[in-house]
Amino acid sequence: DAGRLGDELGVPVYAVGGFVRDLLLKSPTLDLDLVVEGDGQAFARAFAARHQGRVREHSKFKTAVVVLPHFTINANQPPREQKVDVATARLEYYEYPAALPTVELSSIKMDLYRRDFTINALAVELNPASFGRLVDFFGSQRDIKDRVIRVLHSLSFVEDPTRMLRAVRFSQRYDFRIGKQTLRLIKNALQLNLLDRLSGHRIFNELKLILNEEEFLQDLEMMQDLGILKAIHPKLEMTPHRKALLEELDKILTWYGLLYQSPTPRRWLLCLLAMAATWKEEELLALTVRLGLSKKEERELVTLRRSVHKAMDLLKRWCAGDKSLSELYGIMHQTPLEGALLLMAKFDDDCIKKHLSLYLTTLRGIQLQMSGEHLMDMGLPPGPIYTRILDSIRAAKLDGRASTLAAELALAE
Ligand code: ATP
């Protein structure tokens, strides 16, 4: 339908980027990026109106995002809300490397030329007369077939050093190698300290994308081997100890993922803490400055680290005591989810690991029948006493169920 609308408006429309790459790799994606050779924003408005969608425009970059309420991209899947990015084919000039581009109208070829890698520089025509025709100016199909990541020109990393991190991410995700010349350009870019010119915020965004990948560990190792980690921050290094901790964390994240529990842990918090496990707090703060974390993110990271340290000491003591479940709940319920997962990874002790998994799967979600409303109905004046009463009831319930839970633990063993 985008192509038909293109005809009506008299503009060529293409699907581009990751969507086409994943189509050729037979790993379909739901992200749809369109490029319009003409007024992309006018196209986006018409497209949204036609599908009862909403449109958000970025005039500075002549782009728009359309959110469609019931969009079917794949006949085998039910319709769902769908985001479509619409860009205007354009020529970009960079005032100086790593700066934001200024924009001027141009063609699809220039649009594809400014992309990161050949594998992302493919387009498919959508207008009915040529529907489905691949537009491949830069040998993209050959590179996908040869499983290689290549930049489009030798200044690519000078223009945008975040592409070094993207090269690693795509290389590990698709098990592609990075081309020889591209590898050389990455090494040159690192020697020229090009990452130093980037805002921390941009590096952090790419790092978050990496840490959300299934292969994040291999990504980090590759970044270590290439020297990208230490270029981001001299103390970021995959030592054997950190690697072992991250491997354990990876296993635990896979286990937790299979439980389909919400919320989903924020991997950037976990991985940064695992990397900085032995650092002083000031050193961690220096990293947060380099990565341009917001005040809120910085606070979360520091608070999480403190709560992990505190819980670690308490858990060691708990383990030497009578191991009551109410006490375990008392230690853990102040610790955010990411803290509990990190503790599971840190402790070698099987008993603590099992109890932490019991906490995450069962204890954490235990509901009380009794509530503040009941206490009010009983005529008790509201106040801090409510929390104390409810806490004691929860403790009784947790410890009262100890035999059942112990049986569950025995089964887990
Ligand atoms: P993913 O599957 O991770 O979402 P994607 O290729 O769709 O991968 P996006 O970050 O959504 O990645 O980018 C969409 C497209 O925009 C890319 O395919 C690429 O063509 C282009 N692009 C994104 N970031 C850059 C960049 N830093 N430099 C050049 N082109 C980029």
GROMACS .gro file of C-alpha atoms and ligand atoms in nm:
model
  444
    1ASP     CA    1   0.000   0.000   0.000
    2ALA     CA    2   0.294   0.235   0.064
    3GLY     CA    3   0.389   0.189  -0.302
    4ARG     CA    4   0.036   0.266  -0.425
    5LEU     CA    5   0.031   0.581  -0.214
    6GLY     CA    6   0.372   0.669  -0.361
    7ASP     CA    7   0.219   0.647  -0.711
    8GLU     CA    8  -0.074   0.866  -0.606
    9LEU     CA    9   0.165   1.128  -0.470
   10GLY     CA   10   0.401   1.086  -0.765
   11VAL     CA   11   0.702   0.980  -0.557
   12PRO     CA   12   0.917   0.665  -0.558
   13VAL     CA   13   0.902   0.477  -0.224
   14TYR     CA   14   1.150   0.217  -0.099
   15ALA     CA   15   1.180  -0.020   0.197
   16VAL     CA   16   1.540   0.010   0.319
   17GLY     CA   17   1.800  -0.085   0.578
   18GLY     CA   18   1.760  -0.356   0.839
   19PHE     CA   19   1.421  -0.460   0.702
   20VAL     CA   20   1.565  -0.558   0.364
   21ARG     CA   21   1.878  -0.710   0.520
   22ASP     CA   22   1.668  -0.931   0.747
   23LEU     CA   23   1.439  -1.022   0.457
   24LEU     CA   24   1.738  -1.154   0.262
   25LEU     CA   25   1.874  -1.329   0.571
   26LYS     CA   26   1.533  -1.487   0.620
   27SER     CA   27   1.510  -1.353   0.974
   28PRO     CA   28   1.208  -1.125   0.940
   29THR     CA   29   1.195  -0.807   1.143
   30LEU     CA   30   0.899  -0.592   1.235
   31ASP     CA   31   1.085  -0.262   1.205
   32LEU     CA   32   0.996  -0.102   0.876
   33ASP     CA   33   1.205   0.184   0.736
   34LEU     CA   34   1.080   0.365   0.427
   35VAL     CA   35   1.262   0.615   0.212
   36VAL     CA   36   1.068   0.850  -0.013
   37GLU     CA   37   1.232   1.028  -0.305
   38GLY     CA   38   1.034   1.343  -0.252
   39ASP     CA   39   0.858   1.492   0.047
   40GLY     CA   40   0.883   1.215   0.308
   41GLN     CA   41   0.688   1.408   0.567
   42ALA     CA   42   0.391   1.472   0.337
   43PHE     CA   43   0.398   1.102   0.247
   44ALA     CA   44   0.404   1.008   0.616
   45ARG     CA   45   0.102   1.229   0.690
   46ALA     CA   46  -0.097   1.076   0.402
   47PHE     CA   47   0.010   0.723   0.501
   48ALA     CA   48  -0.096   0.780   0.862
   49ALA     CA   49  -0.430   0.932   0.759
   50ARG     CA   50  -0.505   0.635   0.535
   51HIS     CA   51  -0.443   0.382   0.814
   52GLN     CA   52  -0.584   0.582   1.105
   53GLY     CA   53  -0.231   0.615   1.237
   54ARG     CA   54  -0.048   0.886   1.428
   55VAL     CA   55   0.248   1.076   1.288
   56ARG     CA   56   0.541   1.244   1.459
   57GLU     CA   57   0.758   1.463   1.240
   58HIS     CA   58   1.119   1.577   1.274
   59SER     CA   59   1.140   1.873   1.042
   60LYS     CA   60   1.512   1.925   1.096
   61PHE     CA   61   1.595   1.585   0.945
   62LYS     CA   62   1.289   1.570   0.714
   63THR     CA   63   1.185   1.242   0.871
   64ALA     CA   64   0.870   1.115   1.038
   65VAL     CA   65   0.753   0.821   1.242
   66VAL     CA   66   0.411   0.676   1.170
   67VAL     CA   67   0.243   0.457   1.430
   68LEU     CA   68  -0.026   0.238   1.279
   69PRO     CA   69  -0.278   0.081   1.514
   70HIS     CA   70  -0.359  -0.239   1.320
   71PHE     CA   71  -0.088  -0.310   1.074
   72THR     CA   72  -0.028  -0.647   0.908
   73ILE     CA   73   0.328  -0.685   0.790
   74ASN     CA   74   0.330  -1.062   0.777
   75ALA     CA   75   0.021  -1.262   0.682
   76ASN     CA   76   0.115  -1.532   0.935
   77GLN     CA   77   0.100  -1.295   1.229
   78PRO     CA   78  -0.197  -1.110   1.377
   79PRO     CA   79  -0.216  -0.734   1.319
   80ARG     CA   80  -0.043  -0.525   1.584
   81GLU     CA   81   0.069  -0.170   1.648
   82GLN     CA   82   0.346  -0.097   1.404
   83LYS     CA   83   0.604   0.178   1.381
   84VAL     CA   84   0.715   0.287   1.038
   85ASP     CA   85   1.008   0.527   0.999
   86VAL     CA   86   0.980   0.746   0.693
   87ALA     CA   87   1.282   0.936   0.563
   88THR     CA   88   1.330   1.174   0.275
   89ALA     CA   89   1.607   1.063   0.038
   90ARG     CA   90   1.877   1.312   0.107
   91LEU     CA   91   2.240   1.407   0.072
   92GLU     CA   92   2.422   1.472   0.396
   93TYR     CA   93   2.716   1.700   0.463
   94TYR     CA   94   2.907   1.675   0.786
   95GLU     CA   95   3.042   2.000   0.918
   96TYR     CA   96   3.315   1.805   1.097
   97PRO     CA   97   3.348   1.438   1.186
   98ALA     CA   98   3.108   1.304   1.449
   99ALA     CA   99   2.884   1.612   1.426
  100LEU     CA  100   2.516   1.606   1.345
  101PRO     CA  101   2.452   1.626   0.972
  102THR     CA  102   2.301   1.919   0.786
  103VAL     CA  103   2.046   1.806   0.533
  104GLU     CA  104   1.974   1.871   0.166
  105LEU     CA  105   1.736   1.691  -0.073
  106SER     CA  106   1.879   1.424  -0.304
  107SER     CA  107   1.824   1.068  -0.427
  108ILE     CA  108   1.798   0.711  -0.300
  109LYS     CA  109   2.157   0.639  -0.400
  110MET     CA  110   2.290   0.912  -0.173
  111ASP     CA  111   2.058   0.796   0.102
  112LEU     CA  112   2.200   0.445   0.081
  113TYR     CA  113   2.557   0.574   0.052
  114ARG     CA  114   2.538   0.748   0.388
  115ARG     CA  115   2.446   0.424   0.567
  116ASP     CA  116   2.679   0.230   0.791
  117PHE     CA  117   2.750  -0.097   0.609
  118THR     CA  118   2.679  -0.250   0.271
  119ILE     CA  119   2.451  -0.508   0.435
  120ASN     CA  120   2.230  -0.216   0.550
  121ALA     CA  121   2.246  -0.028   0.222
  122LEU     CA  122   1.989  -0.220   0.022
  123ALA     CA  123   1.649  -0.091  -0.086
  124VAL     CA  124   1.340  -0.257  -0.232
  125GLU     CA  125   1.115  -0.057  -0.461
  126LEU     CA  126   0.753  -0.050  -0.350
  127ASN     CA  127   0.574   0.139  -0.629
  128PRO     CA  128   0.348  -0.111  -0.814
  129ALA     CA  129   0.522  -0.094  -1.155
  130SER     CA  130   0.854  -0.209  -1.005
  131PHE     CA  131   0.735  -0.367  -0.679
  132GLY     CA  132   0.996  -0.590  -0.516
  133ARG     CA  133   1.290  -0.483  -0.731
  134LEU     CA  134   1.612  -0.475  -0.529
  135VAL     CA  135   1.823  -0.160  -0.549
  136ASP     CA  136   2.183  -0.260  -0.483
  137PHE     CA  137   2.446   0.000  -0.572
  138PHE     CA  138   2.724  -0.119  -0.343
  139GLY     CA  139   2.751  -0.497  -0.365
  140SER     CA  140   2.524  -0.555  -0.065
  141GLN     CA  141   2.382  -0.885  -0.189
  142ARG     CA  142   2.731  -1.021  -0.249
  143ASP     CA  143   2.839  -0.919   0.102
  144ILE     CA  144   2.533  -1.080   0.259
  145LYS     CA  145   2.611  -1.395   0.064
  146ASP     CA  146   2.978  -1.381   0.169
  147ARG     CA  147   2.875  -1.299   0.527
  148VAL     CA  148   3.092  -0.993   0.558
  149ILE     CA  149   3.050  -0.649   0.718
  150ARG     CA  150   3.195  -0.375   0.501
  151VAL     CA  151   3.172   0.002   0.522
  152LEU     CA  152   3.078   0.196   0.212
  153HIS     CA  153   3.378   0.426   0.207
  154SER     CA  154   3.704   0.483   0.392
  155LEU     CA  155   3.583   0.786   0.591
  156SER     CA  156   3.289   0.597   0.738
  157PHE     CA  157   3.423   0.573   1.094
  158VAL     CA  158   3.548   0.931   1.080
  159GLU     CA  159   3.195   1.041   0.992
  160ASP     CA  160   3.043   0.836   1.270
  161PRO     CA  161   3.260   0.641   1.515
  162THR     CA  162   2.956   0.466   1.669
  163ARG     CA  163   2.970   0.247   1.357
  164MET     CA  164   3.264   0.063   1.516
  165LEU     CA  165   3.028  -0.066   1.784
  166ARG     CA  166   2.760  -0.138   1.527
  167ALA     CA  167   3.008  -0.343   1.321
  168VAL     CA  168   3.076  -0.562   1.624
  169ARG     CA  169   2.704  -0.599   1.700
  170PHE     CA  170   2.604  -0.707   1.349
  171SER     CA  171   2.910  -0.926   1.312
  172GLN     CA  172   2.823  -1.127   1.624
  173ARG     CA  173   2.447  -1.128   1.569
  174TYR     CA  174   2.466  -1.273   1.219
  175ASP     CA  175   2.798  -1.449   1.260
  176PHE     CA  176   2.950  -1.235   0.983
  177ARG     CA  177   3.318  -1.144   0.972
  178ILE     CA  178   3.432  -0.784   0.954
  179GLY     CA  179   3.603  -0.723   0.617
  180LYS     CA  180   3.981  -0.676   0.609
  181GLN     CA  181   3.977  -0.315   0.495
  182THR     CA  182   3.695  -0.231   0.738
  183LEU     CA  183   3.895  -0.386   1.021
  184ARG     CA  184   4.195  -0.175   0.920
  185LEU     CA  185   3.977   0.136   0.922
  186ILE     CA  186   3.851   0.051   1.271
  187LYS     CA  187   4.208   0.018   1.396
  188ASN     CA  188   4.302   0.352   1.236
  189ALA     CA  189   3.999   0.518   1.387
  190LEU     CA  190   4.095   0.388   1.730
  191GLN     CA  191   4.452   0.508   1.686
  192LEU     CA  192   4.316   0.852   1.603
  193ASN     CA  193   4.106   0.835   1.923
  194LEU     CA  194   3.792   0.908   1.726
  195LEU     CA  195   3.570   0.765   1.998
  196ASP     CA  196   3.684   1.052   2.222
  197ARG     CA  197   3.501   1.294   1.996
  198LEU     CA  198   3.168   1.124   2.051
  199SER     CA  199   2.928   1.232   2.320
  200GLY     CA  200   2.899   0.980   2.602
  201HIS     CA  201   2.528   0.962   2.534
  202ARG     CA  202   2.578   0.824   2.182
  203ILE     CA  203   2.829   0.564   2.299
  204PHE     CA  204   2.597   0.464   2.582
  205ASN     CA  205   2.305   0.418   2.341
  206GLU     CA  206   2.510   0.184   2.123
  207LEU     CA  207   2.639   0.003   2.431
  208LYS     CA  208   2.282  -0.051   2.552
  209LEU     CA  209   2.192  -0.203   2.213
  210ILE     CA  210   2.493  -0.434   2.242
  211LEU     CA  211   2.407  -0.542   2.594
  212ASN     CA  212   2.053  -0.627   2.482
  213GLU     CA  213   2.180  -0.867   2.219
  214GLU     CA  214   2.177  -1.239   2.287
  215GLU     CA  215   2.547  -1.248   2.199
  216PHE     CA  216   2.646  -0.958   2.426
  217LEU     CA  217   2.934  -1.153   2.577
  218GLN     CA  218   3.093  -1.226   2.242
  219ASP     CA  219   3.034  -0.860   2.151
  220LEU     CA  220   3.224  -0.748   2.460
  221GLU     CA  221   3.507  -0.990   2.389
  222MET     CA  222   3.537  -0.868   2.034
  223MET     CA  223   3.537  -0.508   2.157
  224GLN     CA  224   3.810  -0.603   2.400
  225ASP     CA  225   4.019  -0.768   2.127
  226LEU     CA  226   3.980  -0.471   1.894
  227GLY     CA  227   4.064  -0.221   2.170
  228ILE     CA  228   3.721  -0.056   2.160
  229LEU     CA  229   3.645  -0.117   2.527
  230LYS     CA  230   3.955   0.056   2.654
  231ALA     CA  231   3.904   0.338   2.404
  232ILE     CA  232   3.566   0.401   2.562
  233HIS     CA  233   3.717   0.405   2.911
  234PRO     CA  234   4.065   0.291   3.011
  235LYS     CA  235   3.931   0.080   3.297
  236LEU     CA  236   3.678  -0.107   3.086
  237GLU     CA  237   3.847  -0.439   3.030
  238MET     CA  238   3.735  -0.800   3.004
  239THR     CA  239   3.960  -0.952   3.269
  240PRO     CA  240   3.921  -1.330   3.323
  241HIS     CA  241   3.740  -1.257   3.649
  242ARG     CA  242   3.487  -1.019   3.488
  243LYS     CA  243   3.443  -1.256   3.198
  244ALA     CA  244   3.359  -1.541   3.435
  245LEU     CA  245   3.107  -1.321   3.619
  246LEU     CA  246   2.945  -1.209   3.293
  247GLU     CA  247   2.925  -1.570   3.174
  248GLU     CA  248   2.746  -1.666   3.493
  249LEU     CA  249   2.520  -1.363   3.452
  250ASP     CA  250   2.443  -1.467   3.097
  251LYS     CA  251   2.328  -1.810   3.216
  252ILE     CA  252   2.114  -1.652   3.485
  253LEU     CA  253   1.958  -1.407   3.239
  254THR     CA  254   1.871  -1.697   3.010
  255TRP     CA  255   1.715  -1.884   3.303
  256TYR     CA  256   1.522  -1.574   3.412
  257GLY     CA  257   1.410  -1.503   3.054
  258LEU     CA  258   1.253  -1.850   3.035
  259LEU     CA  259   1.034  -1.766   3.334
  260TYR     CA  260   0.862  -1.488   3.137
  261GLN     CA  261   0.843  -1.280   3.452
  262SER     CA  262   0.806  -0.907   3.446
  263PRO     CA  263   0.971  -0.664   3.473
  264THR     CA  264   1.248  -0.738   3.228
  265PRO     CA  265   1.588  -0.670   3.385
  266ARG     CA  266   1.784  -0.378   3.248
  267ARG     CA  267   2.096  -0.538   3.114
  268TRP     CA  268   2.300  -0.220   3.097
  269LEU     CA  269   2.270  -0.186   3.476
  270LEU     CA  270   2.372  -0.545   3.530
  271CYS     CA  271   2.662  -0.547   3.289
  272LEU     CA  272   2.806  -0.213   3.400
  273LEU     CA  273   2.795  -0.331   3.760
  274ALA     CA  274   2.953  -0.663   3.671
  275MET     CA  275   3.233  -0.483   3.485
  276ALA     CA  276   3.284  -0.239   3.774
  277ALA     CA  277   3.241  -0.493   4.054
  278THR     CA  278   3.582  -0.428   4.208
  279TRP     CA  279   3.606  -0.055   4.136
  280LYS     CA  280   3.575   0.222   4.389
  281GLU     CA  281   3.256   0.427   4.372
  282GLU     CA  282   3.448   0.731   4.236
  283GLU     CA  283   3.576   0.516   3.951
  284LEU     CA  284   3.225   0.404   3.869
  285LEU     CA  285   3.113   0.768   3.874
  286ALA     CA  286   3.391   0.860   3.629
  287LEU     CA  287   3.252   0.596   3.391
  288THR     CA  288   2.898   0.731   3.426
  289VAL     CA  289   3.030   1.075   3.328
  290ARG     CA  290   3.214   0.931   3.023
  291LEU     CA  291   2.897   0.750   2.915
  292GLY     CA  292   2.680   1.057   2.968
  293LEU     CA  293   2.435   0.877   3.197
  294SER     CA  294   2.144   1.090   3.313
  295LYS     CA  295   2.131   1.181   3.682
  296LYS     CA  296   1.850   0.928   3.723
  297GLU     CA  297   2.050   0.648   3.559
  298GLU     CA  298   2.357   0.735   3.764
  299ARG     CA  299   2.153   0.727   4.084
  300GLU     CA  300   2.005   0.389   3.991
  301LEU     CA  301   2.348   0.243   3.922
  302VAL     CA  302   2.501   0.370   4.245
  303THR     CA  303   2.199   0.271   4.456
  304LEU     CA  304   2.192  -0.073   4.301
  305ARG     CA  305   2.560  -0.123   4.371
  306ARG     CA  306   2.517  -0.023   4.734
  307SER     CA  307   2.217  -0.247   4.780
  308VAL     CA  308   2.405  -0.540   4.625
  309HIS     CA  309   2.697  -0.489   4.865
  310LYS     CA  310   2.465  -0.465   5.162
  311ALA     CA  311   2.261  -0.769   5.061
  312MET     CA  312   2.580  -0.965   5.000
  313ASP     CA  313   2.698  -0.918   5.360
  314LEU     CA  314   2.354  -0.993   5.499
  315LEU     CA  315   2.317  -1.305   5.286
  316LYS     CA  316   2.652  -1.440   5.407
  317ARG     CA  317   2.534  -1.396   5.765
  318TRP     CA  318   2.190  -1.538   5.680
  319CYS     CA  319   2.352  -1.846   5.536
  320ALA     CA  320   2.531  -1.913   5.865
  321GLY     CA  321   2.202  -1.880   6.061
  322ASP     CA  322   1.877  -2.076   6.056
  323LYS     CA  323   1.794  -1.960   5.701
  324SER     CA  324   1.440  -1.843   5.766
  325LEU     CA  325   1.257  -1.746   5.452
  326SER     CA  326   1.108  -1.437   5.613
  327GLU     CA  327   1.457  -1.311   5.685
  328LEU     CA  328   1.559  -1.383   5.326
  329TYR     CA  329   1.255  -1.185   5.209
  330GLY     CA  330   1.354  -0.904   5.447
  331ILE     CA  331   1.703  -0.887   5.296
  332MET     CA  332   1.597  -0.913   4.935
  333HIS     CA  333   1.276  -0.716   4.899
  334GLN     CA  334   1.463  -0.384   4.915
  335THR     CA  335   1.699  -0.500   4.640
  336PRO     CA  336   1.592  -0.427   4.281
  337LEU     CA  337   1.549  -0.721   4.044
  338GLU     CA  338   1.885  -0.653   3.878
  339GLY     CA  339   2.050  -0.674   4.221
  340ALA     CA  340   1.901  -1.016   4.291
  341LEU     CA  341   2.020  -1.146   3.953
  342LEU     CA  342   2.367  -1.006   4.005
  343LEU     CA  343   2.386  -1.165   4.350
  344MET     CA  344   2.289  -1.499   4.201
  345ALA     CA  345   2.576  -1.465   3.958
  346LYS     CA  346   2.823  -1.355   4.226
  347PHE     CA  347   2.762  -1.624   4.485
  348ASP     CA  348   2.936  -1.957   4.427
  349ASP     CA  349   2.747  -2.103   4.721
  350ASP     CA  350   2.476  -2.334   4.582
  351CYS     CA  351   2.252  -2.291   4.883
  352ILE     CA  352   2.237  -1.912   4.840
  353LYS     CA  353   2.191  -1.944   4.463
  354LYS     CA  354   1.893  -2.178   4.512
  355HIS     CA  355   1.735  -1.959   4.775
  356LEU     CA  356   1.775  -1.652   4.557
  357SER     CA  357   1.607  -1.836   4.273
  358LEU     CA  358   1.327  -1.934   4.511
  359TYR     CA  359   1.298  -1.570   4.613
  360LEU     CA  360   1.269  -1.456   4.251
  361THR     CA  361   1.029  -1.725   4.137
  362THR     CA  362   0.807  -1.757   4.446
  363LEU     CA  363   0.871  -1.555   4.761
  364ARG     CA  364   0.881  -1.218   4.586
  365GLY     CA  365   0.528  -1.260   4.453
  366ILE     CA  366   0.360  -1.400   4.765
  367GLN     CA  367   0.035  -1.213   4.828
  368LEU     CA  368  -0.135  -1.157   5.161
  369GLN     CA  369  -0.510  -1.197   5.207
  370MET     CA  370  -0.495  -0.931   5.474
  371SER     CA  371  -0.464  -0.568   5.366
  372GLY     CA  372  -0.464  -0.220   5.518
  373GLU     CA  373  -0.837  -0.201   5.446
  374HIS     CA  374  -0.902  -0.501   5.669
  375LEU     CA  375  -0.704  -0.337   5.948
  376MET     CA  376  -0.907  -0.021   5.902
  377ASP     CA  377  -1.234  -0.221   5.915
  378MET     CA  378  -1.109  -0.367   6.240
  379GLY     CA  379  -1.098  -0.012   6.375
  380LEU     CA  380  -0.719   0.020   6.400
  381PRO     CA  381  -0.607   0.382   6.343
  382PRO     CA  382  -0.383   0.405   6.032
  383GLY     CA  383  -0.009   0.453   6.091
  384PRO     CA  384   0.329   0.278   6.071
  385ILE     CA  385   0.182  -0.003   6.277
  386TYR     CA  386   0.003  -0.122   5.961
  387THR     CA  387   0.335  -0.201   5.790
  388ARG     CA  388   0.462  -0.378   6.100
  389ILE     CA  389   0.148  -0.592   6.127
  390LEU     CA  390   0.146  -0.681   5.757
  391ASP     CA  391   0.520  -0.759   5.768
  392SER     CA  392   0.471  -0.994   6.061
  393ILE     CA  393   0.182  -1.167   5.885
  394ARG     CA  394   0.396  -1.210   5.575
  395ALA     CA  395   0.683  -1.346   5.787
  396ALA     CA  396   0.449  -1.595   5.954
  397LYS     CA  397   0.317  -1.700   5.618
  398LEU     CA  398   0.664  -1.737   5.469
  399ASP     CA  399   0.801  -1.933   5.762
  400GLY     CA  400   0.479  -2.128   5.804
  401ARG     CA  401   0.524  -2.247   5.450
  402ALA     CA  402   0.883  -2.332   5.511
  403SER     CA  403   0.820  -2.706   5.497
  404THR     CA  404   0.645  -2.678   5.159
  405LEU     CA  405   0.912  -2.451   5.026
  406ALA     CA  406   1.187  -2.671   5.164
  407ALA     CA  407   1.024  -2.954   4.972
  408GLU     CA  408   1.029  -2.737   4.660
  409LEU     CA  409   1.395  -2.665   4.719
  410ALA     CA  410   1.469  -3.032   4.764
  411LEU     CA  411   1.295  -3.096   4.431
  412ALA     CA  412   1.499  -2.824   4.266
  413GLU     CA  413   1.811  -3.000   4.386
  414ATP     P1  414   1.836  -0.359   1.431
  414ATP     O1  415   1.792  -0.492   1.380
  414ATP     O2  416   1.941  -0.367   1.537
  414ATP     O3  417   1.724  -0.265   1.466
  414ATP     P2  418   1.873  -0.188   1.204
  414ATP     O4  419   1.965  -0.204   1.086
  414ATP     O5  420   1.727  -0.185   1.177
  414ATP     O6  421   1.913  -0.301   1.307
  414ATP     P3  422   1.864   0.077   1.315
  414ATP     O7  423   1.954   0.131   1.421
  414ATP     O8  424   1.718   0.073   1.338
  414ATP     O9  425   1.924  -0.063   1.283
  414ATP    O10  426   1.892   0.159   1.185
  414ATP     C1  427   1.815   0.149   1.066
  414ATP     C2  428   1.903   0.172   0.947
  414ATP    O11  429   1.959   0.305   0.953
  414ATP     C3  430   2.024   0.079   0.938
  414ATP    O12  431   1.991  -0.040   0.869
  414ATP     C4  432   2.126   0.161   0.866
  414ATP    O13  433   2.105   0.156   0.728
  414ATP     C5  434   2.095   0.302   0.911
  414ATP     N1  435   2.180   0.345   1.023
  414ATP     C6  436   2.153   0.334   1.156
  414ATP     N2  437   2.254   0.386   1.229
  414ATP     C7  438   2.346   0.429   1.143
  414ATP     C8  439   2.472   0.493   1.157
  414ATP     N3  440   2.525   0.520   1.276
  414ATP     N4  441   2.538   0.525   1.043
  414ATP     C9  442   2.485   0.500   0.923
  414ATP     N5  443   2.368   0.439   0.903
  414ATP    C10  444   2.299   0.404   1.010
   0.00000   0.00000   0.00000
